JSON list of C-alpha atoms and ligand atoms in Angstrom, two decimals:
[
{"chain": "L", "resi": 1, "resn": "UNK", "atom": "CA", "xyz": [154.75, 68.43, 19.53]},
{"chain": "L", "resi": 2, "resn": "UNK", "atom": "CA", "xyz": [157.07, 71.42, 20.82]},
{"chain": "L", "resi": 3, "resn": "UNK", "atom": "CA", "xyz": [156.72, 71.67, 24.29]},
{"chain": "L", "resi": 4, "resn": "UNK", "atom": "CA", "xyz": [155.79, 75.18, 25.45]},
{"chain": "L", "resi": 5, "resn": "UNK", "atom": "CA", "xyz": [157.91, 77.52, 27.76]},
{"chain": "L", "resi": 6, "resn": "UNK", "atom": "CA", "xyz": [155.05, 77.64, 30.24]},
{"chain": "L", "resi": 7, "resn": "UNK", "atom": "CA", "xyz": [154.98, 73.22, 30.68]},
{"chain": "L", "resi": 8, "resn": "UNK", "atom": "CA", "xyz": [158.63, 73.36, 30.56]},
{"chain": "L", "resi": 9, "resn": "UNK", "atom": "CA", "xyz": [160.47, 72.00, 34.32]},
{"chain": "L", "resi": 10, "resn": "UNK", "atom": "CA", "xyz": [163.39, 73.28, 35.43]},
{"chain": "L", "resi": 11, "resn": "UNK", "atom": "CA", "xyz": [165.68, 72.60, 38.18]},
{"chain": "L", "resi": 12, "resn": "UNK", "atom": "CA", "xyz": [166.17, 74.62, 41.51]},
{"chain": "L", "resi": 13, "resn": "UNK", "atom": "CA", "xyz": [168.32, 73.37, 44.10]},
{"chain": "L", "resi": 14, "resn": "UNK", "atom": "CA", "xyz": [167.69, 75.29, 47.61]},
{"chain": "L", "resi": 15, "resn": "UNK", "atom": "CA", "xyz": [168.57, 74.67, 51.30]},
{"chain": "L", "resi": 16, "resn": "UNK", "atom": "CA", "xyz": [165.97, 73.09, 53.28]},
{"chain": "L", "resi": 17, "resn": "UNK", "atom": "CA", "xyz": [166.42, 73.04, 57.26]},
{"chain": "L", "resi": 18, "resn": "UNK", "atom": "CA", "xyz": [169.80, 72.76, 56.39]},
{"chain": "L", "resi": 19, "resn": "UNK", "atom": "CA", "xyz": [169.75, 70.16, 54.17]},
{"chain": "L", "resi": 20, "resn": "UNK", "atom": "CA", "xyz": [170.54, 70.50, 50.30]},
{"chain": "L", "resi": 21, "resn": "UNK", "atom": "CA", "xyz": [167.63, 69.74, 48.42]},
{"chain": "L", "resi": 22, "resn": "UNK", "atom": "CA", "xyz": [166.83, 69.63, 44.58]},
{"chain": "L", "resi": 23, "resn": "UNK", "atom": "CA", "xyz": [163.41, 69.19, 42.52]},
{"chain": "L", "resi": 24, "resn": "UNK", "atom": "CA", "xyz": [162.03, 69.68, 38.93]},
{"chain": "L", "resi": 25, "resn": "UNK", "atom": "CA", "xyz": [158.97, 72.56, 38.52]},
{"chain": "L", "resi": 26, "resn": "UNK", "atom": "CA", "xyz": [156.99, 73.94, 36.11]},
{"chain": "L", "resi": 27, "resn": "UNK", "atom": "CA", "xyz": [157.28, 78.25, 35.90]},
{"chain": "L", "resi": 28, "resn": "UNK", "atom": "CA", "xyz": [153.78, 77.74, 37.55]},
{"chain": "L", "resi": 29, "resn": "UNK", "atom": "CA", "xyz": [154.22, 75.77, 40.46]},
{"chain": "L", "resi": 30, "resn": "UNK", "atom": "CA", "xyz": [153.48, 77.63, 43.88]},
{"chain": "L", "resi": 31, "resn": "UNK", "atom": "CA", "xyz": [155.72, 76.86, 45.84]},
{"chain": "L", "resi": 32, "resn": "UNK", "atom": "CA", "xyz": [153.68, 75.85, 48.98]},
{"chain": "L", "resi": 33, "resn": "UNK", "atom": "CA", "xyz": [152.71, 73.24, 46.63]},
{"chain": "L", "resi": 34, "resn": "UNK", "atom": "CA", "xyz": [156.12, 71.96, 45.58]},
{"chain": "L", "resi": 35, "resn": "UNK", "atom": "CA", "xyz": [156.62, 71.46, 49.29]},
{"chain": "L", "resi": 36, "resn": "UNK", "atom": "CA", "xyz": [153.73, 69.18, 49.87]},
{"chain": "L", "resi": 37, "resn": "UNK", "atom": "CA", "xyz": [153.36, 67.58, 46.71]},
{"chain": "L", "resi": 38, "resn": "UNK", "atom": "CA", "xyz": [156.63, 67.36, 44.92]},
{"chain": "L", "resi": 39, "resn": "UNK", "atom": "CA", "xyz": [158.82, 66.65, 48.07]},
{"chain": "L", "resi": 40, "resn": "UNK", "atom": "CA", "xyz": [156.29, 65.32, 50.57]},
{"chain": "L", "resi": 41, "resn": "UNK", "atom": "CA", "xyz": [157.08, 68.10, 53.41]},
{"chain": "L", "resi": 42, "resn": "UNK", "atom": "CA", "xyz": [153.28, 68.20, 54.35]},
{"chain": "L", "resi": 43, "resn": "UNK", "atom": "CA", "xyz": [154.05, 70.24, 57.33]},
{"chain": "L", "resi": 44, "resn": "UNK", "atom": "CA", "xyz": [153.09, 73.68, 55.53]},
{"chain": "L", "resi": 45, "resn": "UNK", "atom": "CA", "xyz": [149.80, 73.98, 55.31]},
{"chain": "L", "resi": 46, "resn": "UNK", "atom": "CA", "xyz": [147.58, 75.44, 52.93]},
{"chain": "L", "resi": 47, "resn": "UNK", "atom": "CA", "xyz": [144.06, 77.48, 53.20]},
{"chain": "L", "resi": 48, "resn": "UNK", "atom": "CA", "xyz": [143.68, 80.05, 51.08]},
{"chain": "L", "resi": 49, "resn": "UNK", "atom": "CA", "xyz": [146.33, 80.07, 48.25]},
{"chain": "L", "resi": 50, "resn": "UNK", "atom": "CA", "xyz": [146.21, 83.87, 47.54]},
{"chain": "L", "resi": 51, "resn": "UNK", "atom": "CA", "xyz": [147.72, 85.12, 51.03]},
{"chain": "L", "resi": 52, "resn": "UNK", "atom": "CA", "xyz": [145.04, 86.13, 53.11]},
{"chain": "L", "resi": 53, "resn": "UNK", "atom": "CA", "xyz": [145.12, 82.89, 55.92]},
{"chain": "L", "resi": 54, "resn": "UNK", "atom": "CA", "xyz": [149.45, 82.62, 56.60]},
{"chain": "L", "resi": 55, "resn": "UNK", "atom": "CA", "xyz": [148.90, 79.30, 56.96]},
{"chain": "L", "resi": 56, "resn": "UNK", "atom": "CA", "xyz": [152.08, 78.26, 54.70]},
{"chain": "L", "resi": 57, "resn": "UNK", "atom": "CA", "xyz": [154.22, 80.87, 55.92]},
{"chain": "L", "resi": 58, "resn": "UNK", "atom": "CA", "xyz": [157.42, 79.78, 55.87]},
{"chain": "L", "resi": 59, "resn": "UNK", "atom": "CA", "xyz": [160.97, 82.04, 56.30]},
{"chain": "L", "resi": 60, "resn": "UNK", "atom": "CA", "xyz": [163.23, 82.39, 53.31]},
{"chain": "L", "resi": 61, "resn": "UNK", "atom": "CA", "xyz": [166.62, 83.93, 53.45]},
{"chain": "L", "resi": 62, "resn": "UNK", "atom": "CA", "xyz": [165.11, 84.46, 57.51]},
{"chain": "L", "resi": 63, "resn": "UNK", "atom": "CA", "xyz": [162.41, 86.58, 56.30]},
{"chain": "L", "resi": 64, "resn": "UNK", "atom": "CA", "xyz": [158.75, 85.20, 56.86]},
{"chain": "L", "resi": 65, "resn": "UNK", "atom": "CA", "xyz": [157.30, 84.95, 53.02]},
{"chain": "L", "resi": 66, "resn": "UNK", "atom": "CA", "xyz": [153.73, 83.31, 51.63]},
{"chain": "L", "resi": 67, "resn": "UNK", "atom": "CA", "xyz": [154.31, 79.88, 50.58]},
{"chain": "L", "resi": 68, "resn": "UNK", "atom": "CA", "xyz": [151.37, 80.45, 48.40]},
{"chain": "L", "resi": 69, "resn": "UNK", "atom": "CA", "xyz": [152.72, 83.62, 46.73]},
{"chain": "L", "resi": 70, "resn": "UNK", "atom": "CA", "xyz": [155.94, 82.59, 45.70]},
{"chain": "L", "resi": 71, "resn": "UNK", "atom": "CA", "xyz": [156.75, 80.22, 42.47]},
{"chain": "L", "resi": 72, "resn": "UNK", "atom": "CA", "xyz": [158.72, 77.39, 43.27]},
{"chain": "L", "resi": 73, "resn": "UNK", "atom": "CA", "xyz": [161.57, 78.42, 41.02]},
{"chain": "L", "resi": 74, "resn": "UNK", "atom": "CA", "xyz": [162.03, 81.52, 42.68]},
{"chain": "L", "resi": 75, "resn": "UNK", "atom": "CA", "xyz": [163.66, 79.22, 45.54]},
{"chain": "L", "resi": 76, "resn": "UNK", "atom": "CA", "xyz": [166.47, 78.43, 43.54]},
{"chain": "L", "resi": 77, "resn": "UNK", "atom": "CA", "xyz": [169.74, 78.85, 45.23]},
{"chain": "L", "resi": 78, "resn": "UNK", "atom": "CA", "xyz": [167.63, 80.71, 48.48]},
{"chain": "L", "resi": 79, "resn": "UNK", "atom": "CA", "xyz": [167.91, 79.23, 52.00]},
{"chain": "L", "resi": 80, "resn": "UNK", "atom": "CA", "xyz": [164.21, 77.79, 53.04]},
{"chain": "L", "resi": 81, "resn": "UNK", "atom": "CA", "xyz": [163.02, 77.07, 56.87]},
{"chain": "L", "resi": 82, "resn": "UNK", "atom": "CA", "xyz": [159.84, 75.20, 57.27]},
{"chain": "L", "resi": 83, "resn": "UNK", "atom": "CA", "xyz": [158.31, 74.25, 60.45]},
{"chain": "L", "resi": 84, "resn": "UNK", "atom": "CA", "xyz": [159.91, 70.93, 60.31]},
{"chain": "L", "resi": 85, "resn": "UNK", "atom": "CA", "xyz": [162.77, 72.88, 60.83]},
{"chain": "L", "resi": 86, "resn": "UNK", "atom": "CA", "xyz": [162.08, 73.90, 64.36]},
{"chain": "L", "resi": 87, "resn": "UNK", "atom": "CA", "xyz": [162.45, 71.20, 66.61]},
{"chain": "L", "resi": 88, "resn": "UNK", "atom": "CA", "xyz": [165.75, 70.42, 68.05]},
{"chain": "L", "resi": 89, "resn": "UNK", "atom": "CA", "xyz": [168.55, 68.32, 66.69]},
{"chain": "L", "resi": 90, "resn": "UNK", "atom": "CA", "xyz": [167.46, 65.36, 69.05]},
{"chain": "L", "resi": 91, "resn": "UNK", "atom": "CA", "xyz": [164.07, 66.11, 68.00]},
{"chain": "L", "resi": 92, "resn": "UNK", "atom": "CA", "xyz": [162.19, 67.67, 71.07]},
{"chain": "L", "resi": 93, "resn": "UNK", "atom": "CA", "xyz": [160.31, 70.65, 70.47]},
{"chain": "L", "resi": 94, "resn": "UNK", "atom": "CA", "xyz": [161.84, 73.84, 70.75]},
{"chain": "L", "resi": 95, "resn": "UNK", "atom": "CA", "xyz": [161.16, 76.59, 73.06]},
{"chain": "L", "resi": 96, "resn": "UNK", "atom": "CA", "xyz": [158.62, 78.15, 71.38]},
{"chain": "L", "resi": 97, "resn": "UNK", "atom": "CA", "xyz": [157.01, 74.78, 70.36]},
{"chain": "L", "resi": 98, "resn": "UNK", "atom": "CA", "xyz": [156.95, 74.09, 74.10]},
{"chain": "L", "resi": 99, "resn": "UNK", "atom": "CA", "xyz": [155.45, 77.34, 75.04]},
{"chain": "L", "resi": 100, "resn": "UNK", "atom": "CA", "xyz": [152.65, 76.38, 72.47]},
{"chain": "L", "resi": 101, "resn": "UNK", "atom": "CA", "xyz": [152.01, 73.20, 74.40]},
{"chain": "L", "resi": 102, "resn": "UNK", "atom": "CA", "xyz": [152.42, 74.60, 77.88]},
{"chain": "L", "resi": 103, "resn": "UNK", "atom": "CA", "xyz": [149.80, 77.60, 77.14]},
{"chain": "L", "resi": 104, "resn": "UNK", "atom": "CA", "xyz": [147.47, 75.19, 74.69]},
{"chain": "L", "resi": 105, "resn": "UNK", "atom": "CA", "xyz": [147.82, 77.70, 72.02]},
{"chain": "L", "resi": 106, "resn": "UNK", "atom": "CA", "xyz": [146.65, 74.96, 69.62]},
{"chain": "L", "resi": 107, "resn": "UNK", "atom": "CA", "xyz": [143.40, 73.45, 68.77]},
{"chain": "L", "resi": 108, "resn": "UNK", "atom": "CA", "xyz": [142.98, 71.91, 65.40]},
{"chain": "L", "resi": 109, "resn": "UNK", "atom": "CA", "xyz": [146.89, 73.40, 64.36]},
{"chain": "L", "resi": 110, "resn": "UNK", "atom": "CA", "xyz": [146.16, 73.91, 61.16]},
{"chain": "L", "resi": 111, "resn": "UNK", "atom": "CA", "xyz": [147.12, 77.04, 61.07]},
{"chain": "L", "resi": 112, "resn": "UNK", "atom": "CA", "xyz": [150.51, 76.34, 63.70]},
{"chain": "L", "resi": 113, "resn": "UNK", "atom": "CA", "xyz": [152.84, 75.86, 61.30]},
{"chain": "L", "resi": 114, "resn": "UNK", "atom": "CA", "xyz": [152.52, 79.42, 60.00]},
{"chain": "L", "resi": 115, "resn": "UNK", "atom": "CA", "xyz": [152.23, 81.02, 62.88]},
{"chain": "L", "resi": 116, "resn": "UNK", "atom": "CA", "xyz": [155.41, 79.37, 64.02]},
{"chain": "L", "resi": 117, "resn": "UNK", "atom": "CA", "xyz": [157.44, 80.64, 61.67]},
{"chain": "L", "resi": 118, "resn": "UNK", "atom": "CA", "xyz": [156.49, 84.26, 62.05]},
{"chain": "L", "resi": 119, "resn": "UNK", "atom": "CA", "xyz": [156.91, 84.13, 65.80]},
{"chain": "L", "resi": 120, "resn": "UNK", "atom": "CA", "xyz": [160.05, 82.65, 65.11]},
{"chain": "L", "resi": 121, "resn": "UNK", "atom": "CA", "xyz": [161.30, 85.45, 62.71]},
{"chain": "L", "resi": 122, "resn": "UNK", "atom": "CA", "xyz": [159.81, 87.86, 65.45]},
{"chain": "L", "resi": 123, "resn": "UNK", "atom": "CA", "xyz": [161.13, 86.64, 68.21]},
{"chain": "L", "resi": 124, "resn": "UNK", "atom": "CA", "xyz": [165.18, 85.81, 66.89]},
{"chain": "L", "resi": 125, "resn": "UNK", "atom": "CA", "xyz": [164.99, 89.54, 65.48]},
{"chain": "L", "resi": 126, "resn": "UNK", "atom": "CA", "xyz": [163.42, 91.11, 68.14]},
{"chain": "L", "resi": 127, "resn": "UNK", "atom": "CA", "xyz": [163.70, 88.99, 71.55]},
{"chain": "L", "resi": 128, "resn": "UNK", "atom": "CA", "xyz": [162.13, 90.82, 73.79]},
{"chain": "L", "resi": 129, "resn": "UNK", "atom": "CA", "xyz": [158.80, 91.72, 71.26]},
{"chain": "L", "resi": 130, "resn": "UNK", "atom": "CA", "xyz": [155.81, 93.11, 73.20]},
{"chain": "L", "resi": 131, "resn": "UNK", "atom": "CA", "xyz": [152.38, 92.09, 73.05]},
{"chain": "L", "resi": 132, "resn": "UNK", "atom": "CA", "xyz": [151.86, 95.09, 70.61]},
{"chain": "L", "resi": 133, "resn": "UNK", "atom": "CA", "xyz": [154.51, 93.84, 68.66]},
{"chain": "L", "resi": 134, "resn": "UNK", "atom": "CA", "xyz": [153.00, 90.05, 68.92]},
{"chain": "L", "resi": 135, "resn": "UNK", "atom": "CA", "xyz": [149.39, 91.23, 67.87]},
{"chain": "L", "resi": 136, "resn": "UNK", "atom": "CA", "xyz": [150.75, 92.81, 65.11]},
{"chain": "L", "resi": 137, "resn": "UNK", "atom": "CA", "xyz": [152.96, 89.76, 63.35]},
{"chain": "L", "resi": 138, "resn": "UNK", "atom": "CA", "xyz": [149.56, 88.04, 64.31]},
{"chain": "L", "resi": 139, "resn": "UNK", "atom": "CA", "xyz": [147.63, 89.72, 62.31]},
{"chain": "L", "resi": 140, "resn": "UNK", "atom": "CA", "xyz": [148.45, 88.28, 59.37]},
{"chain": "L", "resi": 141, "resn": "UNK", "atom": "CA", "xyz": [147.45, 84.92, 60.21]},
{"chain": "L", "resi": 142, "resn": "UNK", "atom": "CA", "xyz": [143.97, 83.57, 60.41]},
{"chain": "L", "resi": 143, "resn": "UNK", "atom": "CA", "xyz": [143.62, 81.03, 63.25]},
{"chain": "L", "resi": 144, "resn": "UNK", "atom": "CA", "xyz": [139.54, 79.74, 63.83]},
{"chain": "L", "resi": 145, "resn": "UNK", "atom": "CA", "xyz": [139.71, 78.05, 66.88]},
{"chain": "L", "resi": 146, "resn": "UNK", "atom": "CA", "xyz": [141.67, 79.35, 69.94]},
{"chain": "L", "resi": 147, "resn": "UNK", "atom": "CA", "xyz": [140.84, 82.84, 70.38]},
{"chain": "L", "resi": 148, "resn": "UNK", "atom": "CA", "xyz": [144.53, 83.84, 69.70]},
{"chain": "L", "resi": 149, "resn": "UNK", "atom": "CA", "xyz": [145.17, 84.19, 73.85]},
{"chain": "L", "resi": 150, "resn": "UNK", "atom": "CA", "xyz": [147.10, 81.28, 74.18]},
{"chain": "L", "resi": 151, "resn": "UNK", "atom": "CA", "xyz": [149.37, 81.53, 71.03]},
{"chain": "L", "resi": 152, "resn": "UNK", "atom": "CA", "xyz": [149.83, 85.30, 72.70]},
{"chain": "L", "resi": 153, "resn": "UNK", "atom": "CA", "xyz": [150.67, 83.84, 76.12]},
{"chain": "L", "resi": 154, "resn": "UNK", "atom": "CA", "xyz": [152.93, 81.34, 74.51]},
{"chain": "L", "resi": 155, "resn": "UNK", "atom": "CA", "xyz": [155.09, 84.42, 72.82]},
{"chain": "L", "resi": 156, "resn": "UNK", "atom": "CA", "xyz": [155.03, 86.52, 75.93]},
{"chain": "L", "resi": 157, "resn": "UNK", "atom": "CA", "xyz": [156.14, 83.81, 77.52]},
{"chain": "L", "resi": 158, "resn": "UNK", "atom": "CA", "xyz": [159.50, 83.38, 74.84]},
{"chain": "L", "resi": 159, "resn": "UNK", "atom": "CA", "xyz": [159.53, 86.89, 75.01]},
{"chain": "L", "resi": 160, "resn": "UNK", "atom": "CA", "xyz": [160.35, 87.48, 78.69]},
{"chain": "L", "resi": 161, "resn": "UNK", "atom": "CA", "xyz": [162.57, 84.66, 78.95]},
{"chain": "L", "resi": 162, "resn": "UNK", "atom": "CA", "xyz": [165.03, 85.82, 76.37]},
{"chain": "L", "resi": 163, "resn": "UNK", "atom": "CA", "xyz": [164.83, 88.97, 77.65]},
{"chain": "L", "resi": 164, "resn": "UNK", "atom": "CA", "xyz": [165.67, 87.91, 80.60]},
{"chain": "L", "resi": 165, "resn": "UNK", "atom": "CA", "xyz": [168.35, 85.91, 79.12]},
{"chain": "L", "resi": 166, "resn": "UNK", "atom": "CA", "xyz": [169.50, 89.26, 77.90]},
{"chain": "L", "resi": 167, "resn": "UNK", "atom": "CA", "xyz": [168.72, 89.30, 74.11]},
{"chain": "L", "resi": 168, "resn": "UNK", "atom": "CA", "xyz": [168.24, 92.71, 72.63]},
{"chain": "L", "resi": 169, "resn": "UNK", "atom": "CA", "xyz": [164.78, 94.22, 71.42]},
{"chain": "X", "resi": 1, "resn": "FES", "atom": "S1", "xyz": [147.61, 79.47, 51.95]},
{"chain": "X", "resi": 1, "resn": "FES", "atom": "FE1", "xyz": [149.12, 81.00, 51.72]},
{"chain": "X", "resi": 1, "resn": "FES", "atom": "S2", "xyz": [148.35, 82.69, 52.85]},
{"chain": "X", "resi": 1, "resn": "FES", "atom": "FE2", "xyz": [146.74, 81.22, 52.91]},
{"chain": "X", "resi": 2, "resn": "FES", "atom": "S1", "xyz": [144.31, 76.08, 65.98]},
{"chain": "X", "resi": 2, "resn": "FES", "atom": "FE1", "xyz": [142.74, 75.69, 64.51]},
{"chain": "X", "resi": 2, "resn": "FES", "atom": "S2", "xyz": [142.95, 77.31, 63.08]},
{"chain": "X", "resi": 2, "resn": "FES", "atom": "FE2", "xyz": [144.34, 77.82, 64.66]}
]
């Protein structure tokens, strides 16, 4: 039986967290789901799958992107940052991961990861964000439990201590 175009896998190699990483997918396969299932990083979550939630945001080339809404062989060759990618290289959180903890802007963290990575594109680009600036990366992630205050507090907090540290916004 000829196999068709569509059922056909073909390789992408990509940088993950720095490390060089290479898979098989079909033209099909979301990427968010070549994450979890193909290469077992289970830290992107997954709601919705047509990117209303951001819960598997994660930042390509820097750039926060839709896990959901990219095909995982539009990776190939790109340079991928997931939230396992956050923590230090001894493994404790990072800042903002600590700010999270310190101003309990968690609850059931399903929708963490995500929101992670956009604060983290927000905040490297633009150091010294305001809360305008904060409500409006939020808004593109759905988060049912905490009210959003906390993860706000937590990026304030980031905010004013690189600006203190003298980062530009
Ligand atoms: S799972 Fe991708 S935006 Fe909801
Ligand atoms: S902490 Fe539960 S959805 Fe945000």
């Amino acid at each position: 039986m000829r196999l068709l175009e569509a059922d056909a896998r073909h390789r992408i190699r990509f940088t993950l967290n720095g490390r060089a990483v290479e898979g098989w997918a079909e033209p099909r396969l979301l990427f968010s789901d070549f994450l979890r299932h193909e290469i077992g990083h289970t830290g992107t979550h997954v709601g919705c799958e047509h990117g209303a939630c951001g819960a598997c945001t994660v930042l390509v080339d820097g750039k926060a992107m839709r896990a959901c809404l990219l095909y995982a062989v539009q990776l190939d060759g790109r340079d991928v940052r997931t939230v396992e990618g956050l923590a230090e290289a001894d493994g404790r959180l990072n800042d903002l991961q600590a700010a999270f903890r310190k101003h309990h802007a968690l609850q059931c963290g399903f929708c963490t990861p995500g929101i992670l990575i956009s604060l983290t594109q927000l905040l490297d680009e633009e150091p010294g964000a305001d809360e305008a600036r904060i409500r409006d990366v939020l808004s593109g992630h759905l988060c049912r439990c905490t009210g959003y205050h906390g993860i706000i507090a937590a990026a304030l907090d980031i905010a004013a201590t690189r600006r203190a540290a003298g980062g530009k916004d």
